[in-house]
Amino acid sequence: MSFAKKRFCSSIVAFVLLILPATPWQGHVRAMPPVERTVLANGLVLLVSEQHSLPFATLELLVDCGSRRDPPGEEGLAYLTAKSILAGTSERNADAIDEELDFMGAVLRAACGRDYATLKLQILKKDLGRGLDLFFEILTKPSFPEEEIRHQVDRTLASIRSAEDNPGVVARKAFRRALFGDNPYGHPVRGTERSLPRVTRDGLVRFYKSFYRPNDSILTVVGDVKAGEIRKAVLSRLTGWGKARIPETPFTPPLATEAKVVKIDRKIAQANIILGHGGVSRADPDFYALRVMNYILGGGGFASRLMEEVRNKRGLAYSVASFFDAWKYPGSFQISLQTKNSSAREAISLSLHEMERIRSEPVSEKELQGARKYLTGSFPLRLDTQRKLAAFLTQAEYYGLGLDYASRYPSLIESVTSGEVLRVARTHLHPDRIVLVVVADLKEAGME
């Protein structure tokens, strides 16, 4: 088979790997296959879930080094470190890495969010040994070439400048600044136009050596593998990756506690509006009651109260939604919508009214049953591919939810009562502390 033909076939295999289901569960969460959890001598948590229906494997490594670890003045450092880890190793450059991945038909990606960074590999079973060699070489021997880092900085700066033309992005950035201030969650994951030029290769190396440690990482392997063989294969490739003390990253909670209004004037036809306040952490015991409450308020699409009042009854917006960003530390609650400039005031007033309403009277039994049915019925869709299952197990471990979380989730949702919905709405919704961001033609909106 020619090289070109082999690459074409490998690409097809990689595509199939992405779309085929992990296993035919047919919507039954409790049918999730068992997971073996091991803590290795260097502190790495290894999770393995055997699924032999397809000859593939998916690896996801989570390192607890998201953008909340960025040092002041070096915002974007965590993001650039995660992206640059693919730029070369002490043994091969970026082109050689790409060629190796293409030859195997494998997919390798790095990403960074607010809490953690990830490195993900999807590969055919027959190439697993070769893929593991490459995966751990990239993880433990990155070279961080100066030229590739500058290219990544330039690309990131270009995307940040381009995003300034998007009023939705402008609103989200302004909301984050107004709510979080100097909190580690307050700056963009990718950094800013001011901070990125300050980021150096030395900074990336320092960040990598400080935080890319096995004792603050989780590796999940899902697919056509044997748990014992994977454990041996990982151990044999980790001899040079030792545990170390992870630097403390102070997390102050300076969330805005008073009402605040941010108005940004743009000559646009649609006002982009975000209103919200501080939220909860993922570990908050009210998380599941809040999921049900938020589904009824604005998280349930066409089934939500906000959609019914703002769009269906008054035609003020094409879409409106609410959600909680629940991270390792308290995140935010937000209602976001777009409407005509002239409708901005009315849409904001309706949103606040719905927040007050769900705090003041119990939800109906029909609303409660609809939320429970959707939240439990759609849950299996979060686990129906190898990629999704690997991500789910990794996050369950990271947030301390337990490996039996998938089987417990339905009862956690089904046990939520209307009284619980009312209680968490009164506890966690604060219409009097709203941070309101409006990006609009302020004159048309009557908000100059």
Coordinates of C-alpha atoms in Angstrom, one line a residue:
M1 CA 0.0 0.0 0.0
S2 CA 1.4 3.4 -0.9
F3 CA 2.1 5.9 1.9
A4 CA -0.5 8.3 0.6
K5 CA -3.1 5.5 0.4
K6 CA -2.2 4.4 3.9
R7 CA -2.5 7.9 5.3
F8 CA -6.0 8.2 3.6
C9 CA -7.1 4.9 5.2
S10 CA -5.7 5.9 8.6
S11 CA -7.6 9.2 8.4
I12 CA -10.8 7.3 7.8
V13 CA -10.1 5.1 10.8
A14 CA -9.5 8.1 12.9
F15 CA -12.8 9.6 11.8
V16 CA -14.7 6.4 12.5
L17 CA -13.0 6.3 16.0
L18 CA -14.4 9.7 16.8
I19 CA -18.0 8.9 15.8
L20 CA -18.6 5.3 16.8
P21 CA -20.2 4.6 20.2
A22 CA -18.1 3.3 23.0
T23 CA -20.6 0.4 23.6
P24 CA -24.2 -0.2 22.8
W25 CA -25.7 1.0 26.1
Q26 CA -29.1 1.9 24.6
G27 CA -29.5 4.6 27.2
H28 CA -28.9 2.5 30.4
V29 CA -26.4 4.4 32.5
R30 CA -26.1 1.5 35.0
A31 CA -24.6 -0.6 32.2
M32 CA -21.4 1.4 32.4
P33 CA -18.4 -1.0 32.3
P34 CA -16.2 -1.4 35.4
V35 CA -13.3 0.9 35.9
E36 CA -10.0 -0.1 37.6
R37 CA -8.4 2.7 39.6
T38 CA -4.7 2.5 40.6
V39 CA -2.4 5.1 42.3
L40 CA 1.1 4.5 40.9
A41 CA 4.2 5.0 43.0
N42 CA 4.9 8.4 41.5
G43 CA 1.4 9.6 42.5
L44 CA -0.3 9.3 39.1
V45 CA -3.9 8.2 39.3
L46 CA -4.5 5.6 36.5
L47 CA -8.1 4.7 35.5
V48 CA -8.7 1.9 33.0
S49 CA -12.0 0.9 31.5
E50 CA -11.9 -2.1 29.2
Q51 CA -14.2 -1.9 26.1
H52 CA -13.6 -4.6 23.5
S53 CA -16.3 -3.8 21.0
L54 CA -14.0 -1.8 18.8
P55 CA -10.2 -2.1 18.2
F56 CA -9.5 1.4 19.5
A57 CA -8.2 3.1 22.6
T58 CA -8.6 6.6 24.0
L59 CA -6.2 8.2 26.5
E60 CA -6.9 11.3 28.4
L61 CA -4.3 12.9 30.8
L62 CA -5.5 15.7 33.1
V63 CA -3.0 17.9 34.8
D64 CA -4.2 20.3 37.5
C65 CA -2.7 23.3 35.9
G66 CA -5.4 25.4 34.2
S67 CA -5.3 29.2 33.7
R68 CA -6.1 29.8 37.4
R69 CA -2.4 28.8 38.0
D70 CA -1.2 31.7 35.7
P71 CA 1.2 34.0 37.7
P72 CA 0.0 37.7 37.8
G73 CA 1.3 39.5 34.6
E74 CA 1.8 36.2 32.8
E75 CA -1.8 35.5 31.9
G76 CA -2.0 32.9 29.2
L77 CA 1.1 31.0 30.4
A78 CA -0.8 27.8 31.2
Y79 CA -2.6 27.9 27.8
L80 CA 0.7 28.4 25.9
T81 CA 2.4 25.7 27.9
A82 CA -0.3 23.2 27.0
K83 CA -0.3 24.1 23.3
S84 CA 3.5 24.2 23.0
I85 CA 3.9 20.8 24.5
L86 CA 3.1 19.4 21.1
A87 CA 5.7 21.6 19.4
G88 CA 8.6 19.1 19.8
T89 CA 10.6 16.9 22.1
S90 CA 14.3 16.4 22.8
E91 CA 14.1 13.6 20.2
R92 CA 11.9 14.9 17.4
N93 CA 10.4 18.2 16.1
A94 CA 6.8 19.1 15.4
D95 CA 6.9 17.9 11.8
A96 CA 8.2 14.5 12.9
I97 CA 5.5 14.2 15.5
D98 CA 2.8 15.0 13.0
E99 CA 4.2 12.5 10.5
E100 CA 4.2 9.8 13.2
L101 CA 0.6 10.6 14.1
D102 CA -0.5 10.6 10.4
F103 CA 1.2 7.3 9.8
M104 CA -0.7 5.7 12.7
G105 CA -4.0 7.5 11.9
A106 CA -3.9 8.7 15.5
V107 CA -5.4 11.9 16.9
L108 CA -3.5 13.9 19.6
R109 CA -4.7 17.1 21.1
A110 CA -3.7 19.4 23.9
A111 CA -6.1 21.9 25.6
C112 CA -6.3 24.1 28.6
G113 CA -9.2 25.4 30.6
R114 CA -9.6 27.3 33.9
D115 CA -9.0 24.3 36.2
Y116 CA -6.8 21.9 34.3
A117 CA -4.9 21.1 31.1
T118 CA -5.5 17.9 29.1
L119 CA -3.5 15.8 26.6
K120 CA -5.7 13.4 24.6
L121 CA -4.7 10.5 22.3
Q122 CA -7.0 8.3 20.2
I123 CA -5.4 5.4 18.4
L124 CA -5.9 2.0 16.9
K125 CA -5.2 -1.0 19.2
K126 CA -2.5 -2.3 16.8
D127 CA -0.5 0.9 17.2
L128 CA -1.0 1.3 21.0
G129 CA 2.6 0.6 22.0
R130 CA 3.9 3.0 19.4
G131 CA 1.3 5.6 20.4
L132 CA 2.2 5.3 24.1
D133 CA 5.9 5.8 23.3
L134 CA 5.0 9.0 21.5
F135 CA 2.5 10.2 24.1
F136 CA 4.9 9.9 27.0
E137 CA 7.8 11.3 25.1
I138 CA 5.7 14.4 24.4
L139 CA 4.6 14.6 28.0
T140 CA 8.0 14.1 29.7
K141 CA 10.5 15.5 27.2
P142 CA 9.0 18.6 25.7
S143 CA 11.6 20.9 24.1
F144 CA 9.5 24.1 23.9
P145 CA 11.3 25.5 20.8
E146 CA 11.4 29.3 20.9
E147 CA 10.3 29.8 17.3
E148 CA 7.2 27.6 17.8
I149 CA 6.3 29.5 21.0
R150 CA 6.5 32.8 19.2
H151 CA 4.2 31.4 16.4
Q152 CA 1.7 30.3 19.0
V153 CA 1.8 33.7 20.7
D154 CA 1.2 35.4 17.4
R155 CA -1.7 33.1 16.5
T156 CA -3.2 33.6 19.9
L157 CA -2.9 37.4 19.7
A158 CA -4.5 37.4 16.3
S159 CA -7.4 35.4 17.5
I160 CA -7.9 37.7 20.6
R161 CA -7.9 40.8 18.3
S162 CA -10.3 39.1 15.9
A163 CA -12.7 38.2 18.8
E164 CA -13.0 41.9 19.7
D165 CA -15.3 42.2 16.7
N166 CA -17.7 39.7 18.3
P167 CA -20.0 41.5 20.8
G168 CA -20.8 38.2 22.5
V169 CA -17.1 37.6 23.3
V170 CA -16.7 41.3 24.4
A171 CA -19.7 40.8 26.8
R172 CA -18.3 37.6 28.3
K173 CA -14.9 39.1 28.9
A174 CA -16.4 42.2 30.5
F175 CA -18.7 40.1 32.7
R176 CA -15.7 38.0 33.9
R177 CA -13.7 41.1 34.7
A178 CA -16.6 42.7 36.6
L179 CA -17.4 39.6 38.6
F180 CA -14.1 38.0 39.4
G181 CA -11.7 41.0 39.4
D182 CA -8.3 39.8 40.4
N183 CA -9.6 36.3 41.2
P184 CA -7.6 33.6 39.4
Y185 CA -10.8 32.9 37.3
G186 CA -10.9 36.5 36.3
H187 CA -8.7 36.6 33.2
P188 CA -9.1 34.9 29.8
V189 CA -7.6 31.4 29.5
R190 CA -5.7 32.5 26.5
G191 CA -4.3 35.6 28.2
T192 CA -4.5 39.2 27.0
E193 CA -2.9 41.5 24.4
R194 CA -0.9 42.9 27.3
S195 CA 0.3 39.7 29.0
L196 CA 1.1 37.5 26.0
P197 CA 4.1 39.5 24.7
R198 CA 5.6 39.1 28.2
V199 CA 5.5 35.3 28.1
T200 CA 8.9 33.7 27.5
R201 CA 10.2 30.2 26.9
D202 CA 11.8 30.3 30.3
G203 CA 8.3 31.0 31.7
L204 CA 6.9 28.0 30.0
V205 CA 9.7 25.7 31.1
R206 CA 9.3 27.0 34.7
F207 CA 5.5 26.4 34.6
Y208 CA 6.0 22.9 33.1
K209 CA 8.5 21.9 35.7
S210 CA 6.3 23.2 38.5
F211 CA 3.0 21.8 37.6
Y212 CA 3.3 18.9 35.1
R213 CA 3.8 16.4 37.8
P214 CA 2.3 12.9 38.1
N215 CA 1.2 13.5 41.7
D216 CA -1.2 16.1 40.4
S217 CA -2.4 14.2 37.3
I218 CA -5.0 11.7 36.2
L219 CA -4.5 9.3 33.3
T220 CA -7.6 7.6 31.9
V221 CA -7.5 4.8 29.3
V222 CA -10.7 3.5 27.7
G223 CA -10.9 1.0 24.9
D224 CA -9.8 -2.4 23.6
V225 CA -7.1 -2.9 26.3
K226 CA -6.3 -5.1 29.2
A227 CA -6.0 -3.2 32.5
G228 CA -3.0 -5.1 33.7
E229 CA -1.1 -4.7 30.4
I230 CA -1.9 -0.9 30.4
R231 CA -0.6 -0.6 33.9
K232 CA 2.7 -2.3 33.0
A233 CA 3.0 -0.3 29.8
V234 CA 2.5 3.0 31.6
L235 CA 4.9 2.1 34.4
S236 CA 7.7 1.2 32.0
R237 CA 7.4 4.6 30.3
L238 CA 7.3 6.8 33.4
T239 CA 10.6 6.0 35.0
G240 CA 11.8 9.6 34.4
W241 CA 8.6 11.4 35.6
G242 CA 8.9 11.8 39.3
K243 CA 6.6 13.4 41.9
A244 CA 7.4 16.8 43.3
R245 CA 5.9 19.4 45.6
I246 CA 3.3 21.4 43.7
P247 CA 3.5 25.1 44.4
E248 CA 0.6 26.6 46.2
T249 CA -1.7 28.9 44.1
P250 CA -3.7 31.2 46.4
F251 CA -7.3 31.3 45.5
T252 CA -9.0 34.5 46.8
P253 CA -12.8 34.8 46.5
P254 CA -13.2 38.4 45.5
L255 CA -16.4 37.8 43.7
A256 CA -18.5 41.0 43.3
T257 CA -21.1 41.1 46.1
E258 CA -22.9 44.3 45.1
A259 CA -24.9 45.1 42.0
K260 CA -22.8 46.5 39.1
V261 CA -23.6 47.7 35.6
V262 CA -21.1 47.7 32.7
K263 CA -22.2 49.4 29.5
I264 CA -20.2 49.1 26.3
D265 CA -21.3 51.2 23.3
R266 CA -21.1 49.4 19.9
K267 CA -22.9 50.4 16.7
I268 CA -24.7 47.0 16.4
A269 CA -28.3 46.0 15.7
Q270 CA -28.5 43.4 18.5
A271 CA -27.8 44.0 22.1
N272 CA -25.7 41.3 23.8
I273 CA -26.6 41.0 27.5
I274 CA -25.2 39.0 30.4
L275 CA -26.6 39.3 33.9
G276 CA -25.5 37.2 36.8
H277 CA -23.4 36.8 39.9
G278 CA -21.2 34.4 41.8
G279 CA -22.0 30.7 41.6
V280 CA -21.0 27.5 43.3
S281 CA -18.2 25.0 43.1
R282 CA -18.6 21.6 41.5
A283 CA -18.5 20.0 45.0
D284 CA -21.4 22.1 46.3
P285 CA -24.0 19.7 47.8
D286 CA -26.7 21.8 46.2
F287 CA -25.3 21.1 42.7
Y288 CA -28.0 18.6 41.7
A289 CA -31.0 20.7 43.0
L290 CA -29.5 23.7 41.2
R291 CA -29.4 21.7 37.9
V292 CA -33.1 21.0 38.2
M293 CA -33.9 24.6 39.2
N294 CA -31.8 26.0 36.4
Y295 CA -33.3 23.7 33.8
I296 CA -36.7 25.1 34.7
L297 CA -35.5 28.7 34.8
G298 CA -33.4 29.0 31.7
G299 CA -31.3 25.8 31.1
G300 CA -34.1 23.8 29.5
G301 CA -34.1 25.4 26.0
F302 CA -37.7 25.6 24.7
A303 CA -39.0 24.1 28.0
S304 CA -37.6 26.9 30.2
R305 CA -39.5 29.8 31.7
L306 CA -37.1 32.4 30.3
M307 CA -37.5 31.0 26.8
E308 CA -41.3 31.0 27.2
E309 CA -41.5 34.6 28.6
V310 CA -38.8 36.3 26.6
R311 CA -39.1 34.6 23.2
N312 CA -42.3 32.7 22.9
K313 CA -44.7 35.2 24.5
R314 CA -43.0 38.5 23.5
G315 CA -40.7 37.7 20.7
L316 CA -37.8 39.7 22.2
A317 CA -35.0 37.3 21.6
Y318 CA -34.1 34.3 19.4
S319 CA -32.5 32.6 22.3
V320 CA -32.1 33.1 26.0
A321 CA -30.5 30.8 28.5
S322 CA -29.2 30.5 32.0
F323 CA -26.4 28.3 33.5
F324 CA -24.1 27.8 36.4
D325 CA -20.3 27.5 35.7
A326 CA -19.3 25.2 38.5
W327 CA -15.6 24.7 38.7
K328 CA -13.1 23.5 41.4
Y329 CA -13.8 26.8 43.2
P330 CA -17.0 28.8 43.0
G331 CA -17.7 30.0 39.5
S332 CA -20.7 32.0 38.2
F333 CA -24.4 32.0 37.5
Q334 CA -25.4 33.7 34.2
I335 CA -28.3 34.6 32.1
S336 CA -27.3 35.5 28.5
L337 CA -29.4 36.8 25.7
Q338 CA -29.4 38.8 22.5
T339 CA -32.2 41.1 21.6
K340 CA -32.9 44.3 19.6
N341 CA -31.3 47.4 21.1
S342 CA -34.8 48.8 21.7
S343 CA -35.9 45.7 23.6
A344 CA -32.9 45.5 25.9
R345 CA -34.5 47.1 29.0
E346 CA -37.6 44.9 28.7
A347 CA -35.6 41.7 28.3
I348 CA -33.5 42.5 31.3
S349 CA -36.6 43.3 33.4
L350 CA -38.2 40.0 32.4
S351 CA -35.1 38.0 33.3
L352 CA -34.9 39.6 36.7
H353 CA -38.7 39.0 37.2
E354 CA -38.2 35.3 36.4
M355 CA -35.3 35.1 38.9
E356 CA -37.6 36.6 41.5
R357 CA -40.5 34.3 40.6
I358 CA -38.6 31.0 41.0
R359 CA -37.4 32.3 44.4
S360 CA -40.9 33.1 45.6
E361 CA -43.1 30.2 44.7
P362 CA -42.7 26.4 44.2
V363 CA -42.3 25.1 40.7
S364 CA -45.2 23.0 39.3
E365 CA -45.1 19.2 39.4
K366 CA -45.2 19.2 35.5
E367 CA -42.1 21.4 35.4
L368 CA -40.3 19.3 38.0
Q369 CA -41.1 16.0 36.2
G370 CA -40.0 17.5 32.9
A371 CA -36.6 18.6 34.3
R372 CA -36.0 15.3 36.0
K373 CA -36.9 13.3 32.8
Y374 CA -34.6 15.4 30.6
L375 CA -31.7 15.5 32.9
T376 CA -31.7 11.7 33.6
G377 CA -32.7 10.7 30.0
S378 CA -30.0 12.8 28.3
F379 CA -27.3 11.7 30.7
P380 CA -26.2 8.5 28.7
L381 CA -25.4 10.8 25.8
R382 CA -22.5 12.1 27.8
L383 CA -21.0 8.6 27.8
D384 CA -21.8 7.2 24.4
T385 CA -18.3 7.4 22.8
Q386 CA -14.8 6.4 24.0
R387 CA -13.8 10.1 24.0
K388 CA -16.8 11.2 26.1
L389 CA -16.4 8.3 28.5
A390 CA -12.7 9.0 29.0
A391 CA -13.5 12.7 29.7
F392 CA -16.3 11.8 32.1
L393 CA -14.2 9.4 34.1
T394 CA -11.3 11.8 34.3
Q395 CA -13.5 14.7 35.5
A396 CA -15.3 12.4 38.0
E397 CA -12.0 11.6 39.5
Y398 CA -10.8 15.2 39.4
Y399 CA -13.8 16.6 41.1
G400 CA -14.0 13.8 43.6
L401 CA -17.4 12.5 42.4
G402 CA -16.5 8.8 42.7
L403 CA -16.3 6.1 40.1
D404 CA -19.9 5.1 40.9
Y405 CA -21.1 8.6 40.0
A406 CA -22.8 7.5 36.7
S407 CA -24.9 5.0 38.5
R408 CA -25.8 7.4 41.3
Y409 CA -26.6 10.4 39.1
P410 CA -30.2 9.4 38.2
S411 CA -31.2 9.1 41.9
L412 CA -29.5 12.4 42.7
I413 CA -31.7 14.1 40.2
E414 CA -34.9 12.1 40.8
S415 CA -34.7 12.9 44.5
V416 CA -34.9 16.6 44.0
T417 CA -38.3 18.0 45.2
S418 CA -40.1 21.2 44.5
G419 CA -39.2 22.3 48.1
E420 CA -35.5 21.7 47.3
V421 CA -35.8 23.8 44.1
L422 CA -37.3 26.6 46.1
R423 CA -34.7 26.4 48.8
V424 CA -31.7 26.5 46.4
A425 CA -33.3 29.2 44.3
R426 CA -33.6 31.4 47.4
T427 CA -30.0 30.4 48.5
H428 CA -28.1 30.8 45.3
L429 CA -30.0 33.4 43.1
H430 CA -29.5 37.0 44.0
P431 CA -31.4 39.5 41.8
D432 CA -30.2 42.3 44.1
R433 CA -26.5 41.5 43.4
I434 CA -26.7 41.3 39.7
V435 CA -23.6 42.2 37.6
L436 CA -25.2 43.4 34.4
V437 CA -23.2 43.8 31.2
V438 CA -24.7 45.3 28.1
V439 CA -22.9 45.5 24.7
A440 CA -25.2 47.5 22.5
D441 CA -26.0 50.7 20.6
L442 CA -26.6 52.4 23.9
K443 CA -28.5 55.3 22.4
E444 CA -31.0 53.0 20.7
A445 CA -31.3 51.0 23.9
G446 CA -32.0 54.1 26.0
M447 CA -29.1 53.2 28.2
E448 CA -26.6 56.0 27.6

